[in-house]
Amino acid sequence: MALSVGIVGLPNVGKSTLFNALTASKVEAANYPFATINPNKGIVRVMDKRVKFLSDAFVPEKTIYATIEFNDIAGLVRGANKGEGLGNQFLAHIRECDVILEVVRCFSDSDIIHVEDGVDASRDIAIINLELILKDLDSLYKRRGKVETKARVNKEKEAMFEMEILNKLIPALENEIPARLVEGLNNIEKDFIKVNYGLLTFKPVIYVANISDSEYLTYKENKEYQKVEVIATQEKAEVVAISEAIKAEIISLSAAEQELYFAELGIDQSGLNKVVEVAYKTLGLSSFFTVGKDEVRAWNFKNGMTAPQCAGVIHSDFERGFIRADVYHYADFVQYRDENKIKEAGKMRSEGKDYVMEDGDIVFFKFNVRK
């Protein structure tokens, strides 16, 4: 599924370093603003331990993990909504993403320039939020100008419905409340906003606190991290602490060597893996699996999708000609370790078109497409 995460932040907060580590790329990470001009795209594997377990059991010719697309977007500065710096490009590229991953600098280093002449996580977050809000307000003011007369004078039903939405959004944004936090919107209105407005502040946000390597083990004591955590809690957003200085050191190591390195540091999981997991969760994604001697593979699907829709993730013909799906759960395989035993235990089910897929389902789709 073509779902993407946009990595954003002020210049020199560590966006490109994070992107390099996530994708094992070598994007320029220069010590000056706007080293990244065009968004760099990279596909990142979701290192799901279930995939490895299934692969070890079936010993397939190929093992394929689920993936997410990450985009490294040019740094934002004050006035971006008016085109300052690379503002227009930056904001256009954010609009194309499904989730915003906001990197916030939480370390001091006199050798690395800070565009605001000093580290202050809450100020930096406020700058980015305000620029996105101002851009959204500009769009909504223009939209209001087009529908207000139709609603007030002509009493057009669609325009009146839209004005109700605009009258909730605009005052909130004018009070610097992002669209995603506006209260009183029902699901129909939220769907309308998502489809018709493309608001930057309506997109979910994940905060990534970039900590120095010397403070990473005790990052919760870092005052700048604490500022990020307070904001994330208020917004009901996720926050992940990483140390890009550490990742820059180990990017060339193998997965096994990285695990050993983190074990020596006393870290149970790479910050990068946490970033990917949180992004997956925030996108509303889950995984189902197809297994066999030829291939073990994890597939992304949006929570709430039915069996035919998930079949369509593999191939449109699978959805078009869907008959049924033979399904059992990953937990069943862990318990019985054999598909025949799963069948004997009555754990394998034949599901029809109305079945809503669950995270961890192992499935074999049956379909027939007539020419």
mmCIF file of C-alpha atoms in Angstrom:
data_model
loop_
_atom_site.group_PDB
_atom_site.id
_atom_site.type_symbol
_atom_site.label_atom_id
_atom_site.label_comp_id
_atom_site.label_asym_id
_atom_site.label_seq_id
_atom_site.Cartn_x
_atom_site.Cartn_y
_atom_site.Cartn_z
ATOM 1 C CA MET A 1 0.000 0.000 0.000
ATOM 2 C CA ALA A 2 1.348 3.402 -0.982
ATOM 3 C CA LEU A 3 1.400 5.049 2.435
ATOM 4 C CA SER A 4 4.192 7.435 3.343
ATOM 5 C CA VAL A 5 5.750 9.232 6.292
ATOM 6 C CA GLY A 6 7.246 12.691 5.865
ATOM 7 C CA ILE A 7 10.274 13.522 8.035
ATOM 8 C CA VAL A 8 10.138 17.228 8.908
ATOM 9 C CA GLY A 9 11.741 19.726 11.241
ATOM 10 C CA LEU A 10 13.830 22.864 11.370
ATOM 11 C CA PRO A 11 17.175 22.816 9.518
ATOM 12 C CA ASN A 12 19.981 20.887 11.241
ATOM 13 C CA VAL A 13 17.843 18.959 13.718
ATOM 14 C CA GLY A 14 18.894 15.595 12.274
ATOM 15 C CA LYS A 15 16.234 14.803 9.664
ATOM 16 C CA SER A 16 18.589 13.614 6.946
ATOM 17 C CA THR A 17 20.716 11.666 9.437
ATOM 18 C CA LEU A 18 17.573 9.872 10.590
ATOM 19 C CA PHE A 19 16.555 9.202 6.983
ATOM 20 C CA ASN A 20 20.033 7.820 6.230
ATOM 21 C CA ALA A 21 19.830 5.480 9.190
ATOM 22 C CA LEU A 22 16.271 4.355 8.428
ATOM 23 C CA THR A 23 16.955 3.625 4.789
ATOM 24 C CA ALA A 24 20.716 2.953 4.947
ATOM 25 C CA SER A 25 21.020 5.706 2.347
ATOM 26 C CA LYS A 26 23.708 8.345 1.998
ATOM 27 C CA VAL A 27 21.686 11.519 1.679
ATOM 28 C CA GLU A 28 23.671 14.693 2.272
ATOM 29 C CA ALA A 29 23.562 15.678 5.945
ATOM 30 C CA ALA A 30 25.416 18.984 5.739
ATOM 31 C CA ASN A 31 25.848 21.465 8.565
ATOM 32 C CA TYR A 32 23.902 24.275 6.918
ATOM 33 C CA PRO A 33 20.230 24.960 6.113
ATOM 34 C CA PHE A 34 18.577 23.431 3.039
ATOM 35 C CA ALA A 35 21.053 20.607 2.403
ATOM 36 C CA THR A 36 17.958 18.665 1.375
ATOM 37 C CA ILE A 37 16.158 20.459 -1.460
ATOM 38 C CA ASN A 38 14.028 17.724 -2.997
ATOM 39 C CA PRO A 39 12.361 15.085 -0.837
ATOM 40 C CA ASN A 40 14.388 11.897 -0.719
ATOM 41 C CA LYS A 41 12.277 8.776 -0.726
ATOM 42 C CA GLY A 42 13.205 5.465 0.818
ATOM 43 C CA ILE A 43 11.422 2.191 1.472
ATOM 44 C CA VAL A 44 11.946 0.841 4.987
ATOM 45 C CA ARG A 45 11.293 -2.716 6.122
ATOM 46 C CA VAL A 46 9.076 -3.287 9.165
ATOM 47 C CA MET A 47 11.269 -5.680 11.132
ATOM 48 C CA ASP A 48 8.424 -7.842 12.408
ATOM 49 C CA LYS A 49 9.721 -10.744 14.513
ATOM 50 C CA ARG A 50 6.756 -12.826 13.366
ATOM 51 C CA VAL A 51 8.098 -12.825 9.812
ATOM 52 C CA LYS A 52 11.408 -14.279 10.951
ATOM 53 C CA PHE A 53 9.640 -16.940 13.032
ATOM 54 C CA LEU A 54 7.512 -18.003 10.062
ATOM 55 C CA SER A 55 10.501 -17.931 7.743
ATOM 56 C CA ASP A 56 12.515 -20.155 10.068
ATOM 57 C CA ALA A 57 9.590 -22.596 10.178
ATOM 58 C CA PHE A 58 8.768 -22.775 6.450
ATOM 59 C CA VAL A 59 12.321 -22.203 5.110
ATOM 60 C CA PRO A 60 11.019 -20.475 1.963
ATOM 61 C CA GLU A 61 12.987 -19.424 -1.102
ATOM 62 C CA LYS A 62 12.105 -15.792 -0.346
ATOM 63 C CA THR A 63 11.216 -13.858 2.795
ATOM 64 C CA ILE A 64 9.612 -10.447 2.313
ATOM 65 C CA TYR A 65 8.831 -7.974 5.075
ATOM 66 C CA ALA A 66 6.120 -5.302 5.021
ATOM 67 C CA THR A 67 7.399 -1.831 4.155
ATOM 68 C CA ILE A 68 6.718 1.863 4.721
ATOM 69 C CA GLU A 69 7.872 4.763 2.577
ATOM 70 C CA PHE A 70 9.804 7.546 4.317
ATOM 71 C CA ASN A 71 10.408 10.970 2.787
ATOM 72 C CA ASP A 72 13.166 13.336 3.888
ATOM 73 C CA ILE A 73 11.763 16.832 3.351
ATOM 74 C CA ALA A 74 13.634 20.140 3.287
ATOM 75 C CA GLY A 75 13.962 22.027 6.585
ATOM 76 C CA LEU A 76 11.330 24.552 7.594
ATOM 77 C CA VAL A 77 12.010 28.108 8.790
ATOM 78 C CA ARG A 78 9.861 30.970 10.032
ATOM 79 C CA GLY A 79 7.775 32.414 7.226
ATOM 80 C CA ALA A 80 7.562 29.149 5.280
ATOM 81 C CA ASN A 81 3.834 29.697 4.775
ATOM 82 C CA LYS A 82 4.753 32.828 2.801
ATOM 83 C CA GLY A 83 7.482 31.057 0.852
ATOM 84 C CA GLU A 84 10.459 31.858 3.097
ATOM 85 C CA GLY A 85 13.407 29.502 2.706
ATOM 86 C CA LEU A 86 12.067 26.560 0.756
ATOM 87 C CA GLY A 87 8.661 26.930 2.349
ATOM 88 C CA ASN A 88 6.404 26.365 -0.643
ATOM 89 C CA GLN A 89 8.284 23.212 -1.690
ATOM 90 C CA PHE A 90 8.377 21.986 1.900
ATOM 91 C CA LEU A 91 4.655 22.425 2.464
ATOM 92 C CA ALA A 92 3.731 20.865 -0.880
ATOM 93 C CA HIS A 93 5.806 17.793 -0.068
ATOM 94 C CA ILE A 94 4.190 17.434 3.371
ATOM 95 C CA ARG A 95 0.774 17.501 1.720
ATOM 96 C CA GLU A 96 1.688 14.324 -0.176
ATOM 97 C CA CYS A 97 2.449 12.371 3.016
ATOM 98 C CA ASP A 98 0.050 10.470 5.262
ATOM 99 C CA VAL A 99 1.876 11.026 8.575
ATOM 100 C CA ILE A 100 4.265 13.736 9.754
ATOM 101 C CA LEU A 101 7.370 12.586 11.622
ATOM 102 C CA GLU A 102 8.630 15.742 13.342
ATOM 103 C CA VAL A 103 12.268 15.596 14.417
ATOM 104 C CA VAL A 104 13.059 17.882 17.362
ATOM 105 C CA ARG A 105 16.593 18.703 18.455
ATOM 106 C CA CYS A 106 17.122 17.956 22.142
ATOM 107 C CA PHE A 107 20.906 18.258 22.341
ATOM 108 C CA SER A 108 23.395 21.130 22.442
ATOM 109 C CA ASP A 109 26.428 21.166 20.154
ATOM 110 C CA SER A 110 28.324 24.352 19.359
ATOM 111 C CA ASP A 111 29.670 22.742 16.193
ATOM 112 C CA ILE A 112 26.184 22.284 14.718
ATOM 113 C CA ILE A 113 24.356 25.468 13.729
ATOM 114 C CA HIS A 114 20.845 26.010 15.090
ATOM 115 C CA VAL A 115 18.753 28.201 12.816
ATOM 116 C CA GLU A 116 17.126 29.831 15.875
ATOM 117 C CA ASP A 117 20.463 30.383 17.678
ATOM 118 C CA GLY A 118 19.780 28.016 20.545
ATOM 119 C CA VAL A 119 18.065 24.770 21.502
ATOM 120 C CA ASP A 120 14.463 24.997 22.712
ATOM 121 C CA ALA A 121 12.268 22.039 21.797
ATOM 122 C CA SER A 122 8.915 23.643 22.630
ATOM 123 C CA ARG A 123 9.767 26.783 20.614
ATOM 124 C CA ASP A 124 10.872 24.694 17.637
ATOM 125 C CA ILE A 125 7.648 22.662 17.693
ATOM 126 C CA ALA A 126 5.621 25.865 17.973
ATOM 127 C CA ILE A 127 7.376 27.333 14.916
ATOM 128 C CA ILE A 128 6.541 24.344 12.749
ATOM 129 C CA ASN A 129 2.971 24.083 14.038
ATOM 130 C CA LEU A 130 2.346 27.774 13.393
ATOM 131 C CA GLU A 131 3.692 27.635 9.844
ATOM 132 C CA LEU A 132 1.438 24.685 9.035
ATOM 133 C CA ILE A 133 -1.550 26.362 10.694
ATOM 134 C CA LEU A 134 -1.032 29.597 8.736
ATOM 135 C CA LYS A 135 -0.838 27.662 5.477
ATOM 136 C CA ASP A 136 -4.042 25.786 6.323
ATOM 137 C CA LEU A 137 -5.794 29.009 7.263
ATOM 138 C CA ASP A 138 -4.886 30.509 3.913
ATOM 139 C CA SER A 139 -6.502 27.513 2.180
ATOM 140 C CA LEU A 140 -9.626 27.630 4.370
ATOM 141 C CA TYR A 141 -10.147 31.368 3.947
ATOM 142 C CA LYS A 142 -10.135 30.868 0.188
ATOM 143 C CA ARG A 143 -12.529 27.943 0.507
ATOM 144 C CA ARG A 144 -14.889 29.959 2.715
ATOM 145 C CA GLY A 145 -14.948 32.716 0.132
ATOM 146 C CA LYS A 146 -16.219 30.237 -2.455
ATOM 147 C CA VAL A 147 -19.009 28.630 -0.417
ATOM 148 C CA GLU A 148 -20.216 31.310 2.008
ATOM 149 C CA THR A 149 -22.639 33.002 -0.393
ATOM 150 C CA LYS A 150 -23.972 29.672 -1.612
ATOM 151 C CA ALA A 151 -24.732 28.707 1.974
ATOM 152 C CA ARG A 152 -26.061 32.031 3.293
ATOM 153 C CA VAL A 153 -27.981 33.325 0.289
ATOM 154 C CA ASN A 154 -28.757 30.324 -1.899
ATOM 155 C CA LYS A 155 -29.184 27.917 1.015
ATOM 156 C CA GLU A 156 -27.463 25.139 -0.926
ATOM 157 C CA LYS A 157 -27.435 22.029 1.222
ATOM 158 C CA GLU A 158 -23.838 21.010 0.413
ATOM 159 C CA ALA A 159 -22.531 24.523 1.001
ATOM 160 C CA MET A 160 -24.355 24.809 4.318
ATOM 161 C CA PHE A 161 -22.838 21.495 5.417
ATOM 162 C CA GLU A 162 -19.379 22.711 4.436
ATOM 163 C CA MET A 163 -19.823 26.044 6.209
ATOM 164 C CA GLU A 164 -20.566 24.169 9.428
ATOM 165 C CA ILE A 165 -17.184 22.479 9.077
ATOM 166 C CA LEU A 166 -15.376 25.710 8.203
ATOM 167 C CA ASN A 167 -16.952 27.453 11.185
ATOM 168 C CA LYS A 168 -15.428 24.804 13.441
ATOM 169 C CA LEU A 169 -12.009 24.709 11.800
ATOM 170 C CA ILE A 170 -11.201 28.358 11.169
ATOM 171 C CA PRO A 171 -11.715 29.735 14.735
ATOM 172 C CA ALA A 172 -9.684 26.844 16.148
ATOM 173 C CA LEU A 173 -6.807 27.392 13.735
ATOM 174 C CA GLU A 174 -6.921 31.150 14.422
ATOM 175 C CA ASN A 175 -6.316 30.187 18.065
ATOM 176 C CA GLU A 176 -3.315 28.049 16.930
ATOM 177 C CA ILE A 177 -5.100 24.727 17.436
ATOM 178 C CA PRO A 178 -4.139 22.218 14.694
ATOM 179 C CA ALA A 179 -7.035 20.770 12.701
ATOM 180 C CA ARG A 180 -6.370 17.264 14.046
ATOM 181 C CA LEU A 181 -7.131 18.543 17.574
ATOM 182 C CA VAL A 182 -10.341 20.409 16.747
ATOM 183 C CA GLU A 183 -13.190 19.127 18.914
ATOM 184 C CA GLY A 184 -16.792 18.613 17.871
ATOM 185 C CA LEU A 185 -16.146 17.096 14.442
ATOM 186 C CA ASN A 186 -18.106 13.934 13.668
ATOM 187 C CA ASN A 187 -16.803 11.113 11.480
ATOM 188 C CA ILE A 188 -18.630 12.345 8.372
ATOM 189 C CA GLU A 189 -17.087 15.787 8.766
ATOM 190 C CA LYS A 190 -13.637 14.306 9.372
ATOM 191 C CA ASP A 191 -13.911 12.222 6.208
ATOM 192 C CA PHE A 192 -14.963 15.338 4.263
ATOM 193 C CA ILE A 193 -11.948 17.265 5.583
ATOM 194 C CA LYS A 194 -9.560 14.482 4.700
ATOM 195 C CA VAL A 195 -10.878 14.050 1.168
ATOM 196 C CA ASN A 196 -11.491 17.679 0.218
ATOM 197 C CA TYR A 197 -9.082 19.938 2.081
ATOM 198 C CA GLY A 198 -5.697 18.214 2.337
ATOM 199 C CA LEU A 199 -4.942 20.164 5.516
ATOM 200 C CA LEU A 200 -1.381 19.898 6.776
ATOM 201 C CA THR A 201 -2.405 20.114 10.437
ATOM 202 C CA PHE A 202 -5.028 17.389 10.015
ATOM 203 C CA LYS A 203 -2.323 14.781 9.462
ATOM 204 C CA PRO A 204 -1.265 12.717 12.498
ATOM 205 C CA VAL A 205 2.095 13.662 14.010
ATOM 206 C CA ILE A 206 4.831 11.569 15.618
ATOM 207 C CA TYR A 207 7.487 13.476 17.567
ATOM 208 C CA VAL A 208 11.071 12.210 17.426
ATOM 209 C CA ALA A 209 13.359 13.631 20.097
ATOM 210 C CA ASN A 210 16.982 13.604 18.944
ATOM 211 C CA ILE A 211 19.145 13.057 22.049
ATOM 212 C CA SER A 212 22.932 13.199 22.342
ATOM 213 C CA ASP A 213 24.729 9.864 22.597
ATOM 214 C CA SER A 214 25.930 10.702 26.131
ATOM 215 C CA GLU A 215 22.359 11.265 27.374
ATOM 216 C CA TYR A 216 20.533 8.560 25.440
ATOM 217 C CA LEU A 217 20.425 6.009 28.246
ATOM 218 C CA THR A 218 18.897 8.605 30.571
ATOM 219 C CA TYR A 219 16.907 10.537 27.939
ATOM 220 C CA LYS A 220 13.867 10.955 30.201
ATOM 221 C CA GLU A 221 15.980 13.249 32.373
ATOM 222 C CA ASN A 222 16.747 15.490 29.390
ATOM 223 C CA LYS A 223 14.848 18.778 29.875
ATOM 224 C CA GLU A 224 14.272 19.265 26.151
ATOM 225 C CA TYR A 225 12.881 15.727 25.823
ATOM 226 C CA GLN A 226 10.538 16.476 28.718
ATOM 227 C CA LYS A 227 9.198 19.494 26.795
ATOM 228 C CA VAL A 228 8.488 17.276 23.776
ATOM 229 C CA GLU A 229 6.801 14.672 25.954
ATOM 230 C CA VAL A 230 4.496 17.280 27.515
ATOM 231 C CA ILE A 231 3.389 18.506 24.075
ATOM 232 C CA ALA A 232 2.925 14.960 22.767
ATOM 233 C CA THR A 233 0.824 14.040 25.808
ATOM 234 C CA GLN A 234 -1.378 17.103 25.338
ATOM 235 C CA GLU A 235 -1.922 16.188 21.687
ATOM 236 C CA LYS A 236 -2.286 12.440 22.378
ATOM 237 C CA ALA A 237 0.602 11.924 19.960
ATOM 238 C CA GLU A 238 3.441 9.416 20.066
ATOM 239 C CA VAL A 239 6.986 10.448 20.979
ATOM 240 C CA VAL A 240 10.130 8.403 20.334
ATOM 241 C CA ALA A 241 13.622 9.154 21.629
ATOM 242 C CA ILE A 242 16.550 8.405 19.356
ATOM 243 C CA SER A 243 20.236 9.238 19.225
ATOM 244 C CA GLU A 244 21.263 9.865 15.666
ATOM 245 C CA ALA A 245 24.873 10.219 16.785
ATOM 246 C CA ILE A 246 24.772 6.556 17.822
ATOM 247 C CA LYS A 247 23.010 5.487 14.637
ATOM 248 C CA ALA A 248 25.537 7.364 12.507
ATOM 249 C CA GLU A 249 28.266 5.308 14.162
ATOM 250 C CA ILE A 250 26.662 1.894 13.571
ATOM 251 C CA ILE A 251 24.858 2.372 10.255
ATOM 252 C CA SER A 252 27.466 0.255 8.467
ATOM 253 C CA LEU A 253 27.204 -2.638 10.955
ATOM 254 C CA SER A 254 25.241 -5.803 10.235
ATOM 255 C CA ALA A 255 21.942 -6.426 12.030
ATOM 256 C CA ALA A 256 23.639 -8.929 14.352
ATOM 257 C CA GLU A 257 26.446 -6.484 15.139
ATOM 258 C CA GLN A 258 23.922 -3.738 15.834
ATOM 259 C CA GLU A 259 22.027 -5.984 18.253
ATOM 260 C CA LEU A 260 25.284 -6.710 20.074
ATOM 261 C CA TYR A 261 26.119 -3.014 20.167
ATOM 262 C CA PHE A 262 22.761 -2.118 21.708
ATOM 263 C CA ALA A 263 23.042 -4.994 24.168
ATOM 264 C CA GLU A 264 26.389 -3.631 25.333
ATOM 265 C CA LEU A 265 24.780 -0.213 25.824
ATOM 266 C CA GLY A 266 21.896 -1.786 27.720
ATOM 267 C CA ILE A 267 19.300 -0.745 25.125
ATOM 268 C CA ASP A 268 16.601 -3.321 24.407
ATOM 269 C CA GLN A 269 15.523 -1.938 21.034
ATOM 270 C CA SER A 270 16.891 0.379 18.392
ATOM 271 C CA GLY A 271 15.261 3.794 18.353
ATOM 272 C CA LEU A 272 14.879 3.290 14.613
ATOM 273 C CA ASN A 273 12.806 0.163 15.089
ATOM 274 C CA LYS A 274 10.603 2.104 17.492
ATOM 275 C CA VAL A 275 10.177 4.869 14.914
ATOM 276 C CA VAL A 276 9.065 2.358 12.281
ATOM 277 C CA GLU A 277 6.718 0.551 14.684
ATOM 278 C CA VAL A 278 5.107 3.801 15.839
ATOM 279 C CA ALA A 279 4.746 5.009 12.237
ATOM 280 C CA TYR A 280 3.071 1.717 11.339
ATOM 281 C CA LYS A 281 0.660 2.087 14.262
ATOM 282 C CA THR A 282 -0.063 5.753 13.529
ATOM 283 C CA LEU A 283 -0.845 4.955 9.895
ATOM 284 C CA GLY A 284 -3.506 2.556 11.184
ATOM 285 C CA LEU A 285 -1.761 -0.400 9.604
ATOM 286 C CA SER A 286 -1.635 -4.077 10.519
ATOM 287 C CA SER A 287 -0.055 -7.109 8.836
ATOM 288 C CA PHE A 288 -1.367 -10.358 7.454
ATOM 289 C CA PHE A 289 0.900 -13.138 6.217
ATOM 290 C CA THR A 290 1.084 -15.524 3.290
ATOM 291 C CA VAL A 291 3.290 -18.552 3.853
ATOM 292 C CA GLY A 292 4.696 -21.481 1.915
ATOM 293 C CA LYS A 293 7.888 -23.065 0.631
ATOM 294 C CA ASP A 294 8.209 -20.502 -2.129
ATOM 295 C CA GLU A 295 7.631 -17.384 -0.046
ATOM 296 C CA VAL A 296 6.839 -16.061 3.413
ATOM 297 C CA ARG A 297 5.560 -12.511 3.185
ATOM 298 C CA ALA A 298 4.000 -9.812 5.342
ATOM 299 C CA TRP A 299 1.456 -7.502 3.750
ATOM 300 C CA ASN A 300 0.250 -4.089 4.960
ATOM 301 C CA PHE A 301 -3.466 -3.492 5.320
ATOM 302 C CA LYS A 302 -5.530 -0.706 6.832
ATOM 303 C CA ASN A 303 -7.358 -1.712 9.992
ATOM 304 C CA GLY A 304 -10.979 -2.525 9.201
ATOM 305 C CA MET A 305 -10.353 -3.949 5.723
ATOM 306 C CA THR A 306 -12.293 -7.067 4.698
ATOM 307 C CA ALA A 307 -10.826 -10.285 3.311
ATOM 308 C CA PRO A 308 -11.570 -9.357 -0.346
ATOM 309 C CA GLN A 309 -9.967 -5.937 0.142
ATOM 310 C CA CYS A 310 -6.869 -7.552 1.626
ATOM 311 C CA ALA A 311 -6.797 -10.004 -1.270
ATOM 312 C CA GLY A 312 -6.722 -6.939 -3.513
ATOM 313 C CA VAL A 313 -3.564 -5.775 -1.737
ATOM 314 C CA ILE A 314 -1.845 -8.782 -3.316
ATOM 315 C CA HIS A 315 -3.480 -8.435 -6.740
ATOM 316 C CA SER A 316 -6.631 -6.779 -8.046
ATOM 317 C CA ASP A 317 -7.703 -10.095 -9.621
ATOM 318 C CA PHE A 318 -7.729 -11.680 -6.148
ATOM 319 C CA GLU A 319 -10.294 -9.153 -4.978
ATOM 320 C CA ARG A 320 -12.346 -9.225 -8.166
ATOM 321 C CA GLY A 321 -12.641 -13.011 -8.179
ATOM 322 C CA PHE A 322 -12.635 -13.583 -4.410
ATOM 323 C CA ILE A 323 -14.348 -16.811 -3.308
ATOM 324 C CA ARG A 324 -13.190 -17.302 0.261
ATOM 325 C CA ALA A 325 -10.136 -17.184 2.516
ATOM 326 C CA ASP A 326 -8.672 -19.995 4.587
ATOM 327 C CA VAL A 327 -7.442 -18.265 7.733
ATOM 328 C CA TYR A 328 -5.664 -19.100 10.955
ATOM 329 C CA HIS A 329 -3.779 -16.842 13.341
ATOM 330 C CA TYR A 330 -0.063 -16.464 13.923
ATOM 331 C CA ALA A 331 -0.625 -17.376 17.582
ATOM 332 C CA ASP A 332 -2.110 -20.701 16.433
ATOM 333 C CA PHE A 333 1.009 -21.461 14.438
ATOM 334 C CA VAL A 334 3.242 -20.619 17.405
ATOM 335 C CA GLN A 335 1.228 -23.084 19.488
ATOM 336 C CA TYR A 336 0.928 -25.978 17.008
ATOM 337 C CA ARG A 337 3.883 -25.360 14.638
ATOM 338 C CA ASP A 338 2.146 -27.295 11.851
ATOM 339 C CA GLU A 339 -0.781 -26.469 9.553
ATOM 340 C CA ASN A 340 -2.218 -29.995 9.700
ATOM 341 C CA LYS A 341 -2.311 -29.835 13.507
ATOM 342 C CA ILE A 342 -3.955 -26.419 13.278
ATOM 343 C CA LYS A 343 -6.679 -27.937 11.082
ATOM 344 C CA GLU A 344 -7.121 -30.898 13.440
ATOM 345 C CA ALA A 345 -7.527 -28.455 16.338
ATOM 346 C CA GLY A 346 -10.252 -26.639 14.426
ATOM 347 C CA LYS A 347 -8.279 -23.413 14.342
ATOM 348 C CA MET A 348 -8.310 -22.989 10.566
ATOM 349 C CA ARG A 349 -11.429 -21.214 9.339
ATOM 350 C CA SER A 350 -13.030 -20.604 5.964
ATOM 351 C CA GLU A 351 -14.057 -16.946 5.843
ATOM 352 C CA GLY A 352 -16.251 -15.148 3.337
ATOM 353 C CA LYS A 353 -16.551 -11.652 1.904
ATOM 354 C CA ASP A 354 -17.674 -10.011 5.149
ATOM 355 C CA TYR A 355 -14.727 -11.177 7.223
ATOM 356 C CA VAL A 356 -12.709 -8.284 8.701
ATOM 357 C CA MET A 357 -9.048 -9.194 8.718
ATOM 358 C CA GLU A 358 -7.072 -9.136 11.948
ATOM 359 C CA ASP A 359 -3.444 -8.326 12.589
ATOM 360 C CA GLY A 360 -1.473 -11.577 12.535
ATOM 361 C CA ASP A 361 -3.842 -13.519 10.261
ATOM 362 C CA ILE A 362 -2.171 -16.118 8.077
ATOM 363 C CA VAL A 363 -4.285 -16.519 4.969
ATOM 364 C CA PHE A 364 -4.678 -18.422 1.733
ATOM 365 C CA PHE A 365 -7.028 -16.661 -0.681
ATOM 366 C CA LYS A 366 -9.171 -18.649 -3.093
ATOM 367 C CA PHE A 367 -10.414 -16.817 -6.153
ATOM 368 C CA ASN A 368 -11.647 -17.349 -9.690
ATOM 369 C CA VAL A 369 -11.436 -14.772 -12.460
ATOM 370 C CA ARG A 370 -13.317 -15.621 -15.614
ATOM 371 C CA LYS A 371 -12.136 -14.087 -18.851
#
